[in-house]
Coordinates of C-alpha atoms in Angstrom, one line a residue:
M1 CA 98.1 100.6 118.9
S2 CA 96.1 104.5 117.5
V3 CA 94.2 104.5 113.8
R4 CA 97.7 105.7 112.3
D5 CA 100.1 102.6 113.6
V6 CA 97.3 99.9 112.2
E7 CA 97.3 102.2 109.2
E8 CA 101.3 101.9 109.0
V9 CA 101.1 98.4 108.7
E10 CA 98.3 98.3 105.9
E11 CA 100.5 101.3 104.0
A12 CA 104.2 99.0 104.5
A13 CA 101.4 95.4 103.7
L14 CA 101.1 96.8 100.2
D15 CA 104.3 98.4 100.0
W16 CA 105.7 95.1 99.8
V17 CA 103.1 93.1 97.9
W18 CA 103.8 96.5 94.8
A19 CA 107.4 95.3 94.9
H20 CA 106.6 92.2 95.1
R21 CA 103.8 92.9 91.9
D22 CA 105.6 90.3 88.9
R23 CA 105.5 87.2 91.4
F24 CA 101.5 87.6 91.2
A25 CA 102.1 87.3 87.5
L26 CA 100.7 84.6 85.3
G27 CA 103.3 82.3 83.8
D28 CA 103.1 80.0 81.1
D29 CA 101.6 77.4 83.2
A30 CA 99.0 79.2 84.3
L31 CA 96.5 77.5 81.6
A32 CA 99.1 74.2 81.8
A33 CA 97.3 70.8 82.6
D34 CA 99.4 69.8 85.1
G35 CA 99.6 73.5 86.5
Q36 CA 99.4 74.2 89.8
V37 CA 97.1 76.5 90.3
N38 CA 97.7 77.1 94.1
R39 CA 100.6 78.9 92.6
T40 CA 99.1 81.0 90.1
W41 CA 95.3 81.8 89.5
K42 CA 94.9 81.8 93.9
P43 CA 97.6 84.0 94.2
L44 CA 96.3 86.5 91.3
G45 CA 92.6 86.4 92.8
E46 CA 93.6 86.9 95.8
L47 CA 95.3 90.0 94.8
T48 CA 92.9 90.3 93.3
Q49 CA 90.2 90.5 95.7
V50 CA 92.5 92.1 98.5
C51 CA 92.5 95.0 96.4
A52 CA 89.4 95.7 95.6
S53 CA 88.6 95.5 98.8
V54 CA 90.8 98.3 100.0
S55 CA 90.0 100.3 97.1
L56 CA 85.9 100.4 99.0
C57 CA 87.5 101.4 102.2
T58 CA 90.1 104.4 100.7
P59 CA 88.7 107.5 99.0
P60 CA 89.7 108.8 95.9
G61 CA 92.3 111.0 96.9
D62 CA 94.1 108.5 99.1
P63 CA 96.9 107.7 98.0
L64 CA 96.5 103.7 99.2
H65 CA 93.8 104.2 96.3
T66 CA 96.1 104.6 93.7
R67 CA 97.8 101.7 94.5
V68 CA 95.4 99.1 94.6
S69 CA 94.1 100.3 91.8
E70 CA 97.4 100.4 90.0
L71 CA 97.7 96.5 91.3
L72 CA 93.8 95.9 90.1
D73 CA 95.0 97.1 86.6
F74 CA 98.1 95.1 86.9
A75 CA 95.8 92.0 88.1
W76 CA 93.4 92.3 85.2
Q77 CA 96.1 92.4 82.5
Q78 CA 97.4 89.4 83.5
T79 CA 94.0 87.8 82.0
H80 CA 94.2 89.5 79.0
R81 CA 92.2 91.9 80.1
G82 CA 89.7 88.8 81.2
E83 CA 90.3 86.8 78.3
L84 CA 91.3 83.8 79.8
F85 CA 88.1 83.3 81.9
P86 CA 86.2 81.6 78.9
L87 CA 89.8 79.8 77.2
M88 CA 90.2 77.9 81.0
Q89 CA 86.6 77.4 81.3
S90 CA 87.0 75.6 77.9
L91 CA 89.7 73.6 79.6
E92 CA 88.0 72.4 82.9
P93 CA 84.0 73.3 82.1
F94 CA 83.2 72.1 85.6
A95 CA 86.3 73.5 87.4
T96 CA 85.0 76.4 90.0
Y97 CA 88.2 78.7 90.5
P98 CA 87.7 79.9 87.7
L99 CA 84.5 82.0 88.4
E100 CA 85.7 82.1 92.0
V101 CA 88.8 84.1 90.7
Y102 CA 86.2 86.2 88.1
A103 CA 84.1 87.4 91.0
A104 CA 86.9 89.0 93.0
F105 CA 87.2 91.5 89.4
A106 CA 83.4 91.3 89.2
S107 CA 83.6 93.2 92.7
A108 CA 85.9 96.3 91.1
G109 CA 83.9 96.5 88.0
F110 CA 86.4 94.2 85.5
R111 CA 83.6 92.2 83.3
H112 CA 84.0 90.3 80.7
P113 CA 80.8 90.1 79.0
G114 CA 81.1 86.9 77.4
Y115 CA 82.7 84.8 79.6
E116 CA 79.6 85.5 82.2
A117 CA 77.6 84.2 79.5
S118 CA 79.3 81.2 78.7
A119 CA 79.8 80.6 82.6
A120 CA 75.6 81.3 83.6
V121 CA 75.4 78.1 80.7
V122 CA 77.8 75.8 82.7
A123 CA 76.2 76.7 85.9
R124 CA 72.7 75.6 84.6
T125 CA 73.6 72.3 84.1
R126 CA 73.0 69.5 86.8
G127 CA 77.2 69.1 86.6
W128 CA 78.1 72.1 88.1
R129 CA 74.9 71.8 90.9
L130 CA 75.9 68.8 91.8
T131 CA 80.2 68.8 92.2
E132 CA 81.2 67.8 95.2
Q133 CA 82.9 70.9 97.5
Y134 CA 83.3 71.4 101.3
P135 CA 80.4 73.7 102.7
T136 CA 82.1 76.6 103.2
R137 CA 83.4 76.5 99.2
R138 CA 79.8 75.7 97.9
L139 CA 79.3 78.7 99.8
G140 CA 81.5 80.3 98.0
V141 CA 80.6 79.1 95.0
I142 CA 77.2 81.0 95.0
E143 CA 78.4 84.5 96.0
A144 CA 80.8 84.4 93.0
E145 CA 78.2 83.2 91.1
R146 CA 75.9 85.8 92.7
R147 CA 78.8 88.9 92.2
S148 CA 79.4 87.9 88.6
G149 CA 75.5 88.4 87.4
I150 CA 74.8 84.3 87.5
H151 CA 72.0 82.7 88.7
P152 CA 73.1 81.2 92.0
H153 CA 72.0 77.8 92.0
G154 CA 71.8 77.4 95.6
H155 CA 70.4 79.3 98.8
V156 CA 72.4 81.1 101.5
P157 CA 71.2 79.6 104.0
Q158 CA 71.0 76.6 103.2
A159 CA 74.6 76.3 102.4
L160 CA 75.7 78.0 105.6
G161 CA 74.1 75.7 108.1
R162 CA 76.4 73.0 106.4
T163 CA 79.4 75.0 107.2
W164 CA 81.1 75.1 110.8
L165 CA 80.4 78.0 111.7
G166 CA 77.3 77.6 111.0
G167 CA 76.5 75.4 113.2
L168 CA 77.7 77.3 116.5
P169 CA 79.6 74.4 117.4
E170 CA 81.3 73.9 120.8
P171 CA 84.1 76.7 121.2
W172 CA 86.3 74.1 122.3
T173 CA 86.2 72.5 118.8
F174 CA 88.7 75.6 117.2
E175 CA 92.0 74.5 114.8
R176 CA 93.3 76.3 112.1
A177 CA 91.2 74.3 109.9
A178 CA 88.3 75.7 111.3
G179 CA 89.9 79.3 111.6
Y180 CA 90.1 79.3 108.3
A181 CA 86.9 77.7 107.1
L182 CA 84.7 80.4 109.5
T183 CA 86.8 83.4 108.1
H184 CA 85.9 82.7 104.7
V185 CA 82.0 82.3 105.9
V186 CA 82.4 85.6 107.3
F187 CA 83.9 86.7 104.7
H188 CA 81.4 85.3 102.3
L189 CA 78.6 86.8 103.7
T190 CA 79.9 89.8 104.8
E191 CA 80.7 90.3 100.7
W192 CA 84.7 90.6 101.9
G193 CA 84.0 93.5 104.7
R194 CA 81.3 95.4 102.9
A195 CA 77.9 94.4 104.3
A196 CA 78.2 94.1 108.3
Q197 CA 74.2 93.0 108.2
G198 CA 74.9 90.0 106.1
V199 CA 76.0 87.3 109.3
P200 CA 73.0 86.5 111.1
A201 CA 72.3 88.0 114.1
D202 CA 73.1 84.4 116.2
L203 CA 76.2 84.2 114.2
A204 CA 77.5 87.7 115.1
D205 CA 76.9 87.3 118.8
Y206 CA 78.7 83.9 118.9
L207 CA 81.7 85.8 117.7
L208 CA 81.8 88.2 119.5
H209 CA 81.9 85.9 122.1
W210 CA 84.2 83.3 121.0
L211 CA 86.9 85.6 118.1
P212 CA 88.7 86.9 121.3
P213 CA 89.8 83.7 122.8
W214 CA 90.3 82.5 119.2
L215 CA 92.4 85.8 118.1
D216 CA 94.8 85.6 121.6
T217 CA 95.7 81.3 121.0
C218 CA 96.3 82.0 117.2
L219 CA 99.2 85.3 117.9
E220 CA 100.1 83.0 120.9
A221 CA 101.0 80.3 118.4
R222 CA 102.4 83.3 116.4
M223 CA 99.9 81.7 113.6
W224 CA 99.6 85.5 111.7
D225 CA 98.1 84.8 108.5
L226 CA 94.8 83.4 110.4
S227 CA 95.1 86.0 113.2
C228 CA 95.1 88.7 110.4
E229 CA 92.1 87.0 108.7
L230 CA 90.7 86.4 112.3
L231 CA 91.2 90.8 112.9
A232 CA 89.5 90.6 109.6
V233 CA 86.4 89.0 110.6
A234 CA 86.4 91.4 113.7
A235 CA 86.8 94.2 111.6
S236 CA 83.4 93.0 109.4
L237 CA 80.4 92.3 112.2
P238 CA 78.2 94.3 113.3
R239 CA 79.8 95.3 116.9
P240 CA 83.5 94.7 117.0
P241 CA 85.5 93.4 120.0
G242 CA 86.2 95.2 122.8
P243 CA 89.4 97.5 121.7
A244 CA 91.5 96.0 124.3
V245 CA 90.9 93.3 122.5
L246 CA 92.4 94.3 119.2
E247 CA 94.4 97.2 120.1
D248 CA 97.3 94.1 121.5
A249 CA 95.9 91.9 119.1
W250 CA 97.3 94.9 116.4
H251 CA 99.9 95.5 118.8
R252 CA 101.5 92.2 118.1
V253 CA 101.0 91.8 114.5
A254 CA 102.8 95.4 113.8
A255 CA 105.6 93.4 116.1
A256 CA 105.9 90.8 113.9
Q257 CA 105.8 92.7 110.4
D258 CA 109.1 92.9 108.9
I259 CA 110.6 96.2 107.6
S260 CA 110.2 95.8 104.0
G261 CA 106.3 95.2 105.3
A262 CA 106.2 91.7 104.8
V263 CA 104.3 89.9 107.6
P264 CA 105.3 85.8 108.2
E265 CA 102.6 83.2 107.8
E266 CA 103.5 82.2 110.8
G267 CA 106.7 81.6 113.5
A268 CA 109.2 83.4 114.8
A269 CA 110.0 87.3 112.5
Q270 CA 113.1 86.4 111.1
D271 CA 114.9 89.1 112.9
A272 CA 113.6 88.1 116.8
A273 CA 115.4 84.7 115.1
G274 CA 118.6 86.2 114.2
A275 CA 118.9 85.4 110.9
D276 CA 120.0 87.8 108.5
P277 CA 117.4 89.6 106.6
G278 CA 118.4 90.8 104.0
P279 CA 116.0 92.8 101.2
D280 CA 113.7 89.5 101.3
P281 CA 113.4 87.8 104.6
Y282 CA 111.5 85.2 103.1
D283 CA 110.4 83.6 100.7
F284 CA 107.5 84.9 98.8
T285 CA 105.3 81.9 99.2
D286 CA 106.0 82.0 103.0
C287 CA 104.4 85.9 103.8
Y288 CA 102.3 86.9 100.0
H289 CA 99.0 85.6 101.3
S290 CA 100.0 87.2 105.3
T291 CA 100.7 90.0 104.1
L292 CA 97.7 90.8 101.6
M293 CA 95.3 89.7 104.8
A294 CA 97.1 92.4 107.0
A295 CA 96.6 94.6 104.3
F296 CA 93.1 93.3 104.2
A297 CA 92.4 93.3 108.1
A298 CA 93.7 97.2 108.7
S299 CA 91.8 98.5 105.6
L300 CA 88.6 97.1 107.3
A301 CA 89.8 98.0 110.8
T302 CA 89.8 101.7 109.4
A303 CA 87.7 102.6 107.8
R304 CA 84.1 101.1 106.4
P305 CA 83.0 100.7 103.8
R306 CA 81.7 103.1 101.6
G307 CA 79.6 101.0 98.9
T308 CA 79.6 99.4 95.9
R309 CA 82.2 101.5 94.0
D310 CA 80.4 102.1 90.2
A311 CA 82.0 99.7 87.6
G312 CA 82.5 102.8 84.7
Q313 CA 84.8 105.1 87.7
H314 CA 87.3 103.0 87.1
A315 CA 89.0 103.6 83.4
G316 CA 90.3 101.0 80.8
Q317 CA 88.4 97.9 82.7
G318 CA 85.6 97.5 80.1
V319 CA 85.9 94.5 77.7
P320 CA 85.3 94.5 74.7
G321 CA 82.1 92.0 73.6

């Protein structure tokens, strides 16, 4: 696999995302009391975060930069230019997911000062600080506060020490849940691939040693979504694993990618299974996240982030006070 081959995985994945962008749109159930956050706000937030990261890995003149910028505009419009965030907070004052989604927008320069001010008030309460969460989620909330201009309610080293990865566990205890936890720990520590120096030296050495066998295990099990997340971790480290490991992994991911650009979450590719692929070989929920992760990992693998983008660079993203 050459750099160009990996870039083609990214381009095809983003083509699929663009063609299916309406599936990321927020519907009437986005603010419903019984709404399913994992089917409304979560996909939109994941789209935003990936596009924000890809935009920093591609120069402004690159067609991919234009594509993800347009997707960011689309996503911001879904939030009514940020106006839905204060409304969400009024409905669920101590829910953290609105801030986590907002932080993805903030990292791309989309800000809503009114929401940030009200979120800062809630973040100073004991109720917010004492919300019970999984350790990895706690680390993510601290990072979301920082990216949103809110004083973090905790400290990264202490939060990191309570995570699976932060404890440098026995490598044979790796399994699916631990895999997703460790990838997100690295994403939070590196600002989603922007700052490799955010990974402490002991964690970087640990991952350099054990990431290759974990990645191979996931690829063998055809867990494409987690495999792509692990490839994104590999590209986020101060020193990535050896080229042979990464080339083999990308070859297998590319082979699993459908001609439409979609990457299945797991299992055999449709054409390999003998099924009629049709225009959409997979249901949206079975491939959107893995396809986003393929684009994210490929972007990090082919270009180091170029630094924080100026918030004023993006036309039309200002929000009325």
